[in-house]
XYZ file of C-alpha atoms in Angstrom:
727
model
C 70.325 -12.503 -23.683
C 70.233 -15.018 -20.353
C 69.002 -18.242 -20.430
C 66.801 -17.065 -18.434
C 65.294 -14.860 -20.382
C 62.178 -15.791 -22.400
C 61.795 -14.202 -26.318
C 58.563 -12.732 -27.360
C 58.407 -12.809 -31.083
C 55.061 -10.986 -32.838
C 53.830 -10.770 -36.216
C 54.504 -7.703 -38.449
C 51.827 -5.570 -37.649
C 49.855 -4.236 -40.619
C 47.754 -1.560 -40.824
C 43.828 -1.043 -40.015
C 40.812 0.701 -41.098
C 39.485 3.186 -38.511
C 35.945 1.680 -38.224
C 38.084 -1.423 -36.367
C 39.393 1.345 -34.170
C 37.178 2.745 -32.741
C 36.466 -0.855 -31.739
C 38.646 -1.336 -30.054
C 39.887 -4.648 -30.690
C 42.847 -6.455 -28.506
C 45.866 -7.428 -29.384
C 47.172 -10.042 -28.689
C 50.752 -11.927 -28.715
C 52.054 -15.677 -29.869
C 54.641 -16.535 -26.826
C 56.351 -19.793 -27.570
C 56.159 -21.509 -24.841
C 60.596 -22.559 -23.929
C 58.733 -24.182 -20.528
C 55.504 -26.494 -20.315
C 54.449 -23.386 -17.366
C 54.687 -20.989 -19.170
C 50.946 -19.690 -19.525
C 49.247 -16.296 -22.072
C 46.290 -14.304 -20.518
C 45.508 -10.503 -21.320
C 44.134 -8.965 -18.562
C 41.444 -8.262 -19.864
C 39.934 -10.724 -22.614
C 37.161 -9.504 -24.995
C 35.185 -12.147 -26.105
C 38.563 -14.578 -26.951
C 39.008 -18.047 -25.213
C 42.114 -18.836 -23.031
C 43.147 -20.544 -26.405
C 43.267 -17.889 -28.431
C 46.062 -16.585 -26.649
C 48.479 -18.372 -28.812
C 46.836 -17.407 -32.426
C 49.093 -13.997 -34.245
C 48.279 -10.809 -33.128
C 46.510 -8.309 -34.221
C 47.243 -4.510 -34.522
C 44.735 -2.018 -32.874
C 44.650 1.229 -34.661
C 46.652 2.362 -38.065
C 49.914 1.427 -37.942
C 52.871 4.858 -37.013
C 55.357 3.091 -40.075
C 55.190 4.361 -43.116
C 52.667 1.883 -45.536
C 54.894 -1.472 -46.456
C 57.351 -0.238 -43.927
C 58.079 -3.975 -41.399
C 57.775 -2.946 -38.222
C 60.998 -4.492 -35.532
C 60.530 -5.812 -32.092
C 63.103 -6.214 -30.030
C 63.142 -8.941 -27.299
C 61.369 -8.982 -24.437
C 63.075 -9.572 -20.851
C 61.669 -11.243 -18.669
C 61.936 -13.118 -15.258
C 61.830 -16.994 -14.804
C 60.869 -16.570 -11.508
C 56.863 -18.046 -12.673
C 55.101 -17.614 -16.229
C 54.864 -14.440 -18.177
C 51.253 -13.068 -18.875
C 50.638 -11.039 -21.215
C 48.461 -7.273 -21.401
C 47.318 -5.300 -24.280
C 47.799 -1.637 -23.187
C 46.809 1.577 -25.121
C 48.583 3.067 -27.533
C 50.069 6.865 -26.746
C 51.307 9.585 -29.919
C 54.801 7.258 -30.382
C 53.125 3.941 -30.575
C 52.337 0.709 -30.180
C 52.926 -0.059 -25.957
C 52.806 -3.371 -24.495
C 52.711 -4.835 -20.507
C 54.365 -7.718 -19.367
C 53.332 -9.655 -15.683
C 55.330 -11.452 -14.462
C 53.067 -13.434 -12.277
C 53.603 -13.968 -8.739
C 55.556 -11.175 -7.981
C 52.824 -8.184 -8.956
C 55.492 -6.586 -11.355
C 55.530 -6.127 -14.897
C 58.475 -4.839 -16.973
C 56.584 -2.383 -20.145
C 57.970 -2.341 -24.161
C 57.161 1.349 -25.882
C 57.170 1.452 -29.352
C 59.771 4.232 -30.635
C 58.957 6.097 -34.689
C 61.788 3.917 -36.122
C 58.885 1.140 -34.805
C 60.763 -0.712 -32.738
C 60.291 -1.895 -29.355
C 62.742 -0.370 -26.289
C 62.064 -2.248 -23.076
C 61.472 0.097 -19.889
C 61.393 -2.105 -16.713
C 59.570 -0.791 -13.838
C 57.821 -1.807 -10.605
C 54.709 -0.335 -10.853
C 51.919 -2.547 -9.075
C 49.455 -4.724 -11.913
C 46.153 -2.502 -9.056
C 48.492 0.946 -9.551
C 48.527 0.175 -13.476
C 45.451 -0.796 -13.655
C 43.618 2.394 -11.565
C 45.914 4.962 -13.761
C 44.330 2.762 -16.470
C 40.557 3.624 -14.590
C 41.384 7.695 -14.805
C 42.045 7.502 -18.045
C 39.101 5.086 -18.866
C 36.670 7.711 -17.131
C 38.086 11.280 -18.512
C 37.040 9.965 -21.329
C 33.708 9.316 -20.682
C 30.812 11.036 -20.800
C 29.431 11.719 -17.126
C 26.080 10.839 -16.629
C 23.489 12.841 -16.563
C 21.282 12.871 -13.273
C 18.075 15.630 -12.891
C 17.852 15.938 -9.026
C 15.061 18.211 -9.454
C 12.449 15.784 -7.887
C 14.387 14.674 -5.048
C 13.164 15.526 -2.084
C 14.205 13.658 0.981
C 16.571 11.829 -0.453
C 18.466 14.407 -1.786
C 21.422 15.015 0.711
C 22.301 11.356 0.456
C 22.094 11.498 -3.391
C 24.397 14.626 -4.092
C 27.194 13.136 -1.962
C 26.243 9.564 -4.385
C 27.463 11.541 -7.705
C 30.001 13.394 -6.333
C 31.962 9.785 -4.854
C 30.882 8.671 -8.857
C 31.697 12.138 -10.160
C 28.899 12.230 -12.535
C 26.941 15.815 -13.125
C 23.756 16.849 -11.461
C 21.412 18.865 -12.708
C 19.430 19.716 -9.392
C 17.083 22.052 -11.061
C 16.274 20.115 -14.471
C 17.999 20.557 -18.157
C 16.086 21.018 -21.311
C 17.633 17.853 -23.270
C 17.463 14.481 -21.666
C 19.227 13.266 -18.624
C 20.530 9.807 -18.526
C 18.881 9.221 -15.042
C 15.588 10.898 -13.014
C 15.341 10.187 -9.360
C 12.197 11.551 -8.749
C 10.976 11.789 -4.241
C 7.347 10.525 -4.786
C 6.238 8.062 -7.823
C 6.559 8.010 -11.592
C 4.171 10.672 -12.418
C 6.298 12.785 -10.102
C 7.392 14.016 -14.238
C 4.560 13.179 -16.929
C 7.197 14.436 -19.657
C 10.178 11.633 -19.797
C 10.309 10.077 -22.563
C 14.002 8.247 -22.128
C 16.448 7.435 -19.830
C 15.183 5.368 -16.731
C 13.819 6.910 -13.472
C 13.984 5.556 -9.510
C 9.862 4.272 -9.373
C 7.564 1.783 -10.740
C 4.172 3.522 -11.924
C 1.671 1.599 -10.243
C 4.013 0.845 -6.877
C 2.852 3.368 -4.173
C -1.024 1.527 -5.077
C 0.339 -1.479 -4.562
C 1.997 -1.675 -1.540
C -0.508 0.167 0.346
C -1.778 -2.061 3.794
C -4.735 -3.019 1.659
C -3.032 -4.470 -1.990
C -0.507 -6.044 -0.888
C -2.962 -8.039 1.736
C -4.918 -9.260 -0.943
C -1.578 -10.033 -3.135
C -0.395 -12.198 -0.146
C -3.349 -13.959 0.411
C -3.905 -14.714 -3.646
C -0.322 -16.728 -3.182
C -0.994 -18.078 0.245
C -3.633 -19.982 -1.201
C -1.364 -21.322 -3.401
C 1.719 -21.846 -1.494
C 0.543 -22.226 2.133
C 3.755 -23.476 3.198
C 6.076 -20.816 1.278
C 3.786 -17.673 2.542
C 3.304 -18.499 6.022
C 6.298 -15.256 7.170
C 2.982 -12.739 6.441
C 0.218 -12.041 9.744
C -3.137 -13.369 9.688
C -4.751 -9.960 7.801
C -8.703 -9.199 7.661
C -9.588 -6.084 5.113
C -11.533 -3.477 6.824
C -14.884 -2.656 6.882
C -15.828 -4.809 4.203
C -14.680 -8.141 6.589
C -14.875 -6.559 9.604
C -17.862 -8.863 10.113
C -16.023 -12.047 8.859
C -13.527 -10.536 12.121
C -15.607 -10.106 14.616
C -17.752 -13.911 13.965
C -14.005 -15.213 14.097
C -12.736 -13.520 16.711
C -16.423 -14.660 19.652
C -15.785 -18.089 18.223
C -12.879 -18.206 19.603
C -12.664 -16.901 22.618
C -16.483 -19.217 22.911
C -14.313 -22.570 22.333
C -11.606 -21.163 24.859
C -11.907 -18.501 27.217
C -8.612 -18.526 27.972
C -7.838 -17.098 24.564
C -7.349 -13.360 24.352
C -5.346 -12.987 20.972
C -3.738 -9.264 20.310
C -4.149 -7.123 17.234
C -3.168 -4.556 15.779
C -4.820 -2.026 13.446
C -3.664 0.202 10.843
C -4.352 2.862 8.156
C -4.617 1.763 4.510
C -2.656 5.086 3.217
C -0.689 5.962 6.756
C 2.729 5.872 7.308
C 5.243 6.457 10.033
C 3.193 4.405 11.831
C 0.369 7.353 11.681
C -3.692 5.511 12.850
C -2.080 2.775 14.107
C -3.358 0.719 17.344
C -3.975 -2.090 18.741
C -7.399 -4.229 20.400
C -7.800 -7.323 21.773
C -11.725 -6.919 21.312
C -13.596 -6.276 18.196
C -15.823 -3.699 19.329
C -12.972 -1.157 20.101
C -12.530 -1.014 16.050
C -12.257 2.796 15.559
C -14.506 1.428 12.202
C -15.978 5.972 10.956
C -14.293 9.267 10.010
C -16.994 11.365 10.474
C -19.353 9.635 7.594
C -16.495 7.553 6.299
C -15.667 4.239 6.450
C -11.963 3.577 7.799
C -9.935 1.785 5.391
C -7.467 -0.311 6.468
C -6.540 -3.928 7.863
C -6.824 -5.692 11.540
C -4.263 -8.325 11.852
C -3.105 -10.201 14.827
C -0.117 -8.901 16.735
C 3.071 -11.280 17.266
C 3.029 -11.298 20.466
C 6.472 -12.655 21.331
C 9.470 -11.393 19.205
C 13.040 -11.485 19.545
C 14.513 -8.842 22.120
C 18.045 -7.218 22.851
C 18.716 -4.980 25.796
C 14.794 -5.834 26.599
C 13.805 -3.587 23.590
C 11.337 -4.973 20.774
C 12.794 -3.807 17.555
C 12.716 -4.145 13.793
C 14.351 -4.940 10.850
C 14.488 -1.680 7.607
C 16.410 -3.810 4.754
C 16.946 -2.089 1.274
C 16.038 -3.202 -1.604
C 16.362 -2.968 -5.322
C 14.433 -4.103 -7.475
C 16.196 -3.116 -10.799
C 14.160 -4.125 -13.769
C 10.362 -5.987 -14.316
C 11.753 -8.158 -17.564
C 13.422 -10.199 -16.595
C 13.283 -9.941 -12.767
C 16.121 -8.345 -11.143
C 15.666 -7.987 -7.725
C 18.727 -6.930 -5.131
C 19.020 -6.551 -1.757
C 21.413 -5.240 0.098
C 24.376 -5.956 2.489
C 23.785 -3.144 5.417
C 20.527 -2.662 6.976
C 18.919 -0.621 10.126
C 17.577 -1.627 13.229
C 14.789 0.563 14.821
C 14.635 0.142 18.490
C 11.302 0.725 20.904
C 12.210 3.346 23.857
C 10.247 0.837 26.839
C 11.080 -1.867 28.127
C 9.050 -4.422 26.422
C 6.393 -6.685 27.687
C 3.689 -9.160 26.271
C -0.014 -7.169 25.291
C -2.449 -6.960 28.102
C -5.237 -4.313 28.664
C -2.961 -1.825 30.460
C -0.257 -1.670 27.975
C -1.926 -1.434 24.877
C -2.002 1.941 24.629
C 1.897 1.958 25.297
C 2.867 3.403 21.769
C 7.305 3.052 23.301
C 7.217 -0.115 23.967
C 4.695 -2.376 21.156
C 5.965 0.068 17.977
C 9.178 -0.319 16.606
C 8.196 3.696 13.814
C 10.768 5.920 14.321
C 9.260 8.630 14.023
C 7.073 7.654 17.044
C 9.228 6.778 19.038
C 11.815 9.775 17.851
C 10.399 12.072 20.728
C 10.149 9.390 23.556
C 12.648 10.769 26.044
C 14.315 7.058 26.491
C 15.351 7.744 22.668
C 18.906 7.732 22.367
C 20.912 9.164 19.305
C 24.526 7.370 19.239
C 26.912 7.695 16.667
C 28.233 4.576 17.023
C 26.279 1.957 14.621
C 25.774 -0.650 17.877
C 24.505 1.598 20.338
C 21.258 3.542 20.503
C 18.297 3.781 19.410
C 18.922 2.815 15.964
C 22.001 1.060 14.826
C 23.078 -1.032 12.033
C 21.639 -4.351 10.913
C 25.669 -5.744 11.291
C 25.114 -4.835 14.409
C 23.191 -6.718 15.724
C 23.547 -9.990 13.865
C 27.286 -9.633 15.562
C 26.047 -9.603 18.749
C 23.192 -12.517 17.976
C 26.173 -14.563 16.555
C 27.790 -14.273 20.009
C 25.170 -15.771 21.739
C 25.511 -18.741 18.948
C 22.781 -17.733 16.468
C 23.159 -19.161 13.130
C 23.164 -15.609 11.115
C 23.685 -17.719 7.473
C 20.166 -19.244 7.950
C 18.691 -16.333 9.205
C 19.606 -14.011 6.691
C 18.669 -17.134 4.245
C 15.487 -16.604 6.099
C 15.386 -12.708 4.819
C 16.131 -13.128 1.457
C 13.374 -16.373 0.857
C 11.379 -13.774 2.369
C 11.530 -10.982 -0.049
C 11.531 -12.295 -3.241
C 7.954 -13.777 -2.691
C 7.073 -10.288 -1.728
C 8.518 -9.269 -4.376
C 6.615 -12.025 -6.804
C 3.769 -11.543 -5.192
C 3.292 -7.978 -6.234
C 5.113 -8.577 -9.571
C 1.826 -9.734 -11.785
C 0.161 -6.454 -10.658
C 2.808 -4.406 -10.999
C 3.306 -5.540 -15.444
C 0.258 -4.491 -15.539
C 0.287 -0.395 -13.926
C 3.398 -0.706 -16.443
C 2.176 -1.549 -19.551
C -0.836 1.005 -19.092
C 1.143 3.693 -18.607
C 4.413 2.895 -20.851
C 2.866 0.491 -23.211
C 4.584 -1.227 -25.832
C 6.024 0.294 -28.755
C 5.364 4.025 -27.312
C 8.411 5.684 -26.163
C 9.124 5.783 -22.495
C 11.573 5.065 -20.345
C 12.985 2.251 -17.521
C 11.906 1.748 -13.932
C 13.810 0.199 -11.136
C 12.898 1.196 -7.177
C 14.886 1.300 -3.574
C 11.975 -0.486 -1.684
C 11.889 -0.737 2.210
C 11.104 -3.769 4.099
C 10.181 -3.950 7.762
C 11.170 -7.017 9.190
C 9.932 -8.858 12.464
C 12.595 -11.186 13.902
C 10.128 -13.740 16.362
C 11.962 -15.019 19.687
C 11.941 -18.280 17.486
C 14.650 -16.054 14.573
C 11.732 -16.547 11.788
C 11.736 -13.088 10.243
C 7.592 -12.336 10.142
C 6.737 -9.867 7.200
C 5.206 -6.554 8.553
C 5.583 -3.898 5.692
C 7.127 -2.546 2.477
C 7.575 0.861 2.235
C 7.780 1.931 -1.731
C 8.786 5.647 -0.705
C 11.043 4.371 2.215
C 13.076 7.849 4.000
C 16.463 8.248 2.908
C 17.510 11.239 5.424
C 20.945 10.976 6.751
C 20.072 14.099 9.427
C 18.349 13.530 11.994
C 15.767 16.505 14.152
C 17.393 17.993 17.394
C 16.319 20.187 19.699
C 19.358 22.430 20.367
C 16.981 25.184 22.737
C 13.903 24.621 24.120
C 11.255 24.639 21.649
C 14.421 25.214 18.428
C 15.035 22.259 17.174
C 17.389 21.389 13.590
C 19.236 18.542 11.980
C 22.094 17.211 12.663
C 24.379 14.625 10.617
C 23.312 10.712 11.501
C 26.680 8.783 10.507
C 24.314 5.791 11.096
C 22.017 6.899 8.297
C 24.877 8.240 6.295
C 26.650 5.016 5.981
C 24.196 2.939 5.496
C 21.710 5.199 2.763
C 23.919 6.914 1.002
C 25.821 3.214 0.503
C 21.817 1.786 -0.686
C 21.743 4.849 -4.092
C 25.068 5.461 -4.764
C 25.864 1.658 -5.781
C 22.401 1.409 -7.098
C 23.374 4.138 -9.138
C 26.791 2.055 -10.131
C 24.494 -0.958 -11.387
C 21.725 1.816 -13.059
C 24.884 3.108 -15.376
C 24.246 3.451 -18.678
C 27.496 2.581 -19.973
C 27.870 -0.651 -17.681
C 23.745 -1.801 -18.774
C 24.035 -5.321 -20.513
C 21.153 -6.517 -23.359
C 19.013 -9.145 -22.006
C 17.859 -12.123 -23.949
C 14.302 -11.878 -24.424
C 11.826 -13.976 -24.031
C 13.910 -15.022 -20.771
C 15.077 -19.029 -20.027
C 12.983 -21.827 -20.318
C 11.474 -24.327 -17.350
C 14.724 -25.257 -15.790
C 17.412 -23.771 -17.337
C 20.056 -22.129 -15.758
C 20.870 -18.086 -15.628
C 24.043 -16.869 -16.225
C 24.492 -15.126 -13.213
C 26.466 -12.585 -12.393
C 29.850 -12.517 -11.359
C 32.100 -10.656 -8.461
C 34.466 -9.781 -11.136
C 31.947 -7.550 -13.184
C 30.504 -6.479 -9.513
C 33.602 -4.511 -9.222
C 34.494 -3.813 -12.784
C 31.365 -1.295 -12.067
C 34.499 1.315 -10.063
C 36.798 1.900 -13.320
C 38.719 4.024 -10.404
C 39.342 2.246 -8.416
C 38.200 4.000 -5.873
C 34.576 2.868 -4.732
C 34.462 0.346 -2.265
C 33.144 -3.117 -3.633
C 28.967 -2.666 -3.628
C 26.905 -3.400 -0.790
C 23.866 -4.331 -3.034
C 23.975 -8.828 -3.619
C 21.556 -10.086 -6.269
C 19.364 -12.376 -5.029
C 17.122 -12.851 -7.720
C 17.932 -14.395 -10.716
C 21.007 -15.668 -8.351
C 18.072 -18.206 -7.012
C 16.026 -19.005 -10.235
C 15.818 -22.039 -9.507
C 14.760 -22.338 -6.045
C 12.207 -19.537 -6.840
C 10.725 -19.239 -10.180
C 8.026 -22.466 -9.406
C 6.251 -19.191 -7.518
C 5.734 -17.440 -10.482
C 2.011 -18.578 -11.307
C -0.581 -15.544 -10.928
C 2.507 -13.470 -13.150
C 1.510 -16.136 -15.488
C -2.116 -15.296 -15.427
C -1.483 -11.800 -15.420
C 0.254 -12.282 -18.929
C -2.959 -13.459 -20.092
C -5.139 -10.620 -18.561
C -2.812 -8.037 -20.535
C -2.751 -10.156 -24.233
C -6.658 -9.536 -23.750
C -7.228 -6.143 -22.754
C -6.834 -4.856 -26.172
C -6.885 -1.070 -25.561
C -3.277 0.268 -24.902
C -3.171 2.054 -21.584
C -6.615 0.176 -20.060
C -6.471 -1.918 -17.131
C -9.508 -3.467 -16.711
C -11.550 -6.470 -19.262
C -14.941 -5.695 -20.083
C -17.307 -7.848 -21.189
C -16.451 -8.586 -24.419
C -12.556 -9.029 -23.741
C -13.650 -11.294 -21.266
C -15.613 -13.680 -23.587
C -13.252 -13.701 -25.895
C -10.705 -14.745 -23.649
C -13.593 -17.246 -22.409
C -13.440 -18.489 -26.593
C -9.901 -18.234 -27.257
C -8.941 -20.532 -24.846
C -12.509 -23.271 -25.356
C -13.303 -23.052 -21.522
C -17.131 -23.139 -22.499
C -19.363 -26.219 -23.639
C -22.880 -26.995 -22.994
C -22.445 -26.982 -18.811
C -21.784 -23.786 -19.131
C -22.852 -21.783 -21.628
C -21.366 -17.888 -22.505
C -24.727 -16.797 -21.048
C -23.710 -18.021 -17.588
C -19.996 -16.204 -18.901
C -21.779 -13.687 -18.759
C -22.828 -14.131 -15.078
C -19.571 -14.958 -13.728
C -18.227 -11.692 -15.017
C -21.836 -9.567 -13.778
C -21.221 -11.131 -10.225
C -16.888 -10.586 -9.704
C -16.842 -6.891 -11.493
C -19.618 -5.536 -9.628
C -18.634 -7.316 -6.218
C -15.170 -6.398 -7.378
C -16.147 -2.633 -7.708
C -18.037 -2.644 -4.136
C -14.230 -3.873 -2.510
C -12.590 -0.697 -4.592
C -14.710 1.775 -4.548
C -11.846 4.955 -5.126
C -11.381 3.112 -8.690
C -11.888 5.149 -11.180
C -12.600 2.345 -14.584
C -15.946 0.093 -15.217
C -14.874 -3.914 -16.286
C -12.506 -6.382 -14.261
C -9.463 -6.051 -12.766
C -6.365 -8.297 -12.360
C -7.314 -8.991 -8.353
C -11.520 -10.030 -10.037
C -9.660 -11.844 -12.772
C -7.631 -14.158 -11.004
C -10.295 -14.758 -8.536
C -12.998 -15.870 -11.581
C -9.373 -18.026 -13.227
C -9.942 -19.268 -9.998
C -13.033 -20.720 -10.220
C -12.989 -22.077 -13.871
C -9.965 -24.148 -13.047
C -11.711 -25.800 -9.641
C -15.498 -26.362 -12.639
C -12.672 -27.944 -14.804
C -10.379 -29.981 -12.942
C -12.719 -30.740 -9.463
C -10.410 -33.479 -8.841
C -6.983 -31.836 -8.574
C -5.785 -29.511 -5.189
C -6.279 -26.260 -5.707
C -2.725 -25.436 -6.933
C -2.813 -27.823 -9.513
C -6.431 -27.262 -11.011
C -4.956 -23.300 -11.417
C -1.323 -24.766 -12.969
C -3.683 -27.095 -16.121
C -5.675 -24.160 -16.458
C -2.821 -22.363 -17.670
C -1.129 -25.217 -19.331
C -4.753 -25.894 -21.527
C -5.102 -22.138 -22.578
C -1.318 -21.308 -23.020
C -1.934 -23.964 -24.983
C -5.044 -22.805 -27.359
C -3.468 -19.596 -27.699
C -0.283 -20.516 -29.348
C 3.002 -19.273 -29.469
C 2.023 -15.808 -30.380
C 0.202 -15.227 -26.655
C 2.706 -13.836 -23.991
C 5.889 -16.389 -25.415
C 7.881 -14.208 -23.379
C 6.252 -14.679 -19.970
C 5.884 -18.730 -20.791
C 9.668 -18.389 -20.499
C 10.145 -16.333 -17.868
C 7.376 -17.732 -15.209
C 7.579 -21.837 -16.035
C 7.009 -23.491 -12.810
C 10.411 -25.697 -12.460
C 9.100 -27.449 -9.579
C 7.171 -30.633 -9.074
C 3.150 -29.618 -7.470
C 1.720 -31.814 -4.461
C -0.846 -33.679 -5.132
C -1.890 -32.209 -1.350
C -1.531 -28.856 0.036
C -2.818 -27.921 3.005
C -5.084 -25.040 3.923
C -3.462 -23.308 7.341
C -1.001 -20.713 7.518
C 1.790 -22.284 9.498
C 3.841 -19.888 11.411
C 1.354 -17.546 12.981
C 0.481 -17.333 16.533
C -3.455 -18.854 16.476
C -4.038 -21.572 14.975
C -7.848 -21.320 15.510
C -8.482 -17.926 14.087
C -8.915 -19.639 10.057
C -7.770 -16.748 7.475
C -10.818 -14.651 6.041
C -9.261 -16.082 2.663
C -12.653 -16.548 0.365
C -13.444 -20.048 -1.232
C -12.704 -20.121 -4.260
C -14.138 -23.347 -5.767
C -17.775 -24.101 -5.435
C -19.722 -26.877 -5.347
C -22.869 -25.519 -6.829
C -22.166 -26.120 -10.861
C -24.842 -22.074 -11.601
C -22.440 -18.822 -10.064
C -25.614 -16.720 -9.332
C -26.204 -19.378 -6.151
C -22.555 -18.253 -4.855
C -21.860 -15.488 -2.236
C -18.110 -15.497 -2.988
C -16.713 -12.205 -0.818
C -13.544 -10.742 -2.837
C -9.989 -11.599 -1.828
C -9.329 -10.353 1.179
C -5.377 -9.321 2.264
C -3.145 -8.658 4.477
C -1.046 -6.087 5.070
C 2.305 -4.860 7.473
C 2.509 -5.094 10.917
C 4.525 -1.972 13.412
C 5.786 0.030 11.096
């Protein structure tokens, strides 16, 4: 042998049992270093650290030679240029096969064992990436394809079919008698009531939580605790219950300054696709009744100075994946859509309030405009990719990284606001210990950029459109659906990569109980994301993890989740979503919140008063008792009574710590770990939301802290909401 080669000495091969063969323990070779630069590392490490590469190798499968016979191996020749890297290969029928990579060249040398146990060196020039791709194809062939039930997919079916085909998975368009791995629903979790395993692409309660009123209530609660953190949501009033409050505040503003004439946008609670949205400048223009019934909805302050491109107003549709609730995992699509109005923008006036093509960005409205442009290009037309718009802004000197950072923060904070109620819905539909599926869901965030580039949340859609075609008039009165390249580019990638992340073959178990306060959560690395594609034929993931990646920056906001954990603990009956009077008294006693100046009689009065008013605020509720939002109001009141000298946020934190300490270690240890507050809380809290146009309009959030000791003399209104702006 030439001095340029390195000898590779391997110990005698030993037979292993069938169990070890099935486990596929990786093999390693000991390479005596002839020079300090020589190093050895496995191509596919399996839990052993780098130091283990100096140990003798172990055979994974059964030895092909007779028992007791030595396995003689020839020396492998390796070029002296660069260091040597060994990688294990699968066993073939003749015996054990190994490859050696010449580091820095991208080439490999391969050795193959003969029936007599000797190794034959095979010189090959295959690229490493080609070898890995071939290996991926072999693994994919051996693996059972993932099964997807698409019988309830509805409008997302075409994009879903393309995604399944690209992944080489198996689709069941008519359902399946035996269980599937993934169930894709078009509307809600309850599209199919008979699922007891697998994964469903909808969370129970998501539709209810993202209605305009409930979303507004959830965000308003967070604004009370963290006013500066939640300044991205327009000031809102709930209709009809806060109509009088809205009217009074507007009249007061106009009396103070006659030049102030704000514009408001009115949205029905369950509306979608721009249906029922209109603009007003005076409370008398509100349409409060539908026949004999009062209209449920929200009225919000209109954003009058949006960012314009080509003199047109636009919004961003961003796709967000909630991969799980426990632990909370959030992904954001790197690509989204921008939807443009079809009439040049002017600030609202009495003359143009009814010009929907100027003020409302909803695709479903503007598509009927004569100015709407269907384009196959991603950077022109009335619907464009987000990246094309950001590229234009970057060319004008805009700090795109800062814009993305603000958008990511908005998404994480919004999800944190709705998660507490989602947990209540989840435990009601899938109680602990009951067989049931796990859930994930794609949400559509509609975001408006203001002229100063500050993002504003308009609304969150629980069922964003996943159509990849659009309606086109091919003849007078004759319409047909034609492909939309922009939609297909964005939406197929989102669905495909959501499926890749939810692939049961790649799911990793997460340590129960979350993470302690201040403990950093290990992040999903880029290499792991790339490894999702075994065959090497798919692009890298278009979904980026943002939580728990930014756990340390946002975990302190999850106070209401800790309140929800207490609420769920005292619900008692599985599947229940409301606290009865006995359960509420038990909560007070267990946490030792009653005393001489707050008797159990006062507790009963508190329960009755809050529950009665909230039942009036939610007339569609079928259950009697105290829901989570009412419980949060009661919790705020109790915190204010006990810790009068502190600001509201500190009052809530102090009462939480008191209750959790009284309940002991068996009380939602899991919740306390994962929802712990990881940032020091400031002593002062501002009460005004700074981002909105008219600071003279105060928030309609109800008073939480009472000066009176007797709750019977208080006249609280239910906590008001915040909703969404232009669809």
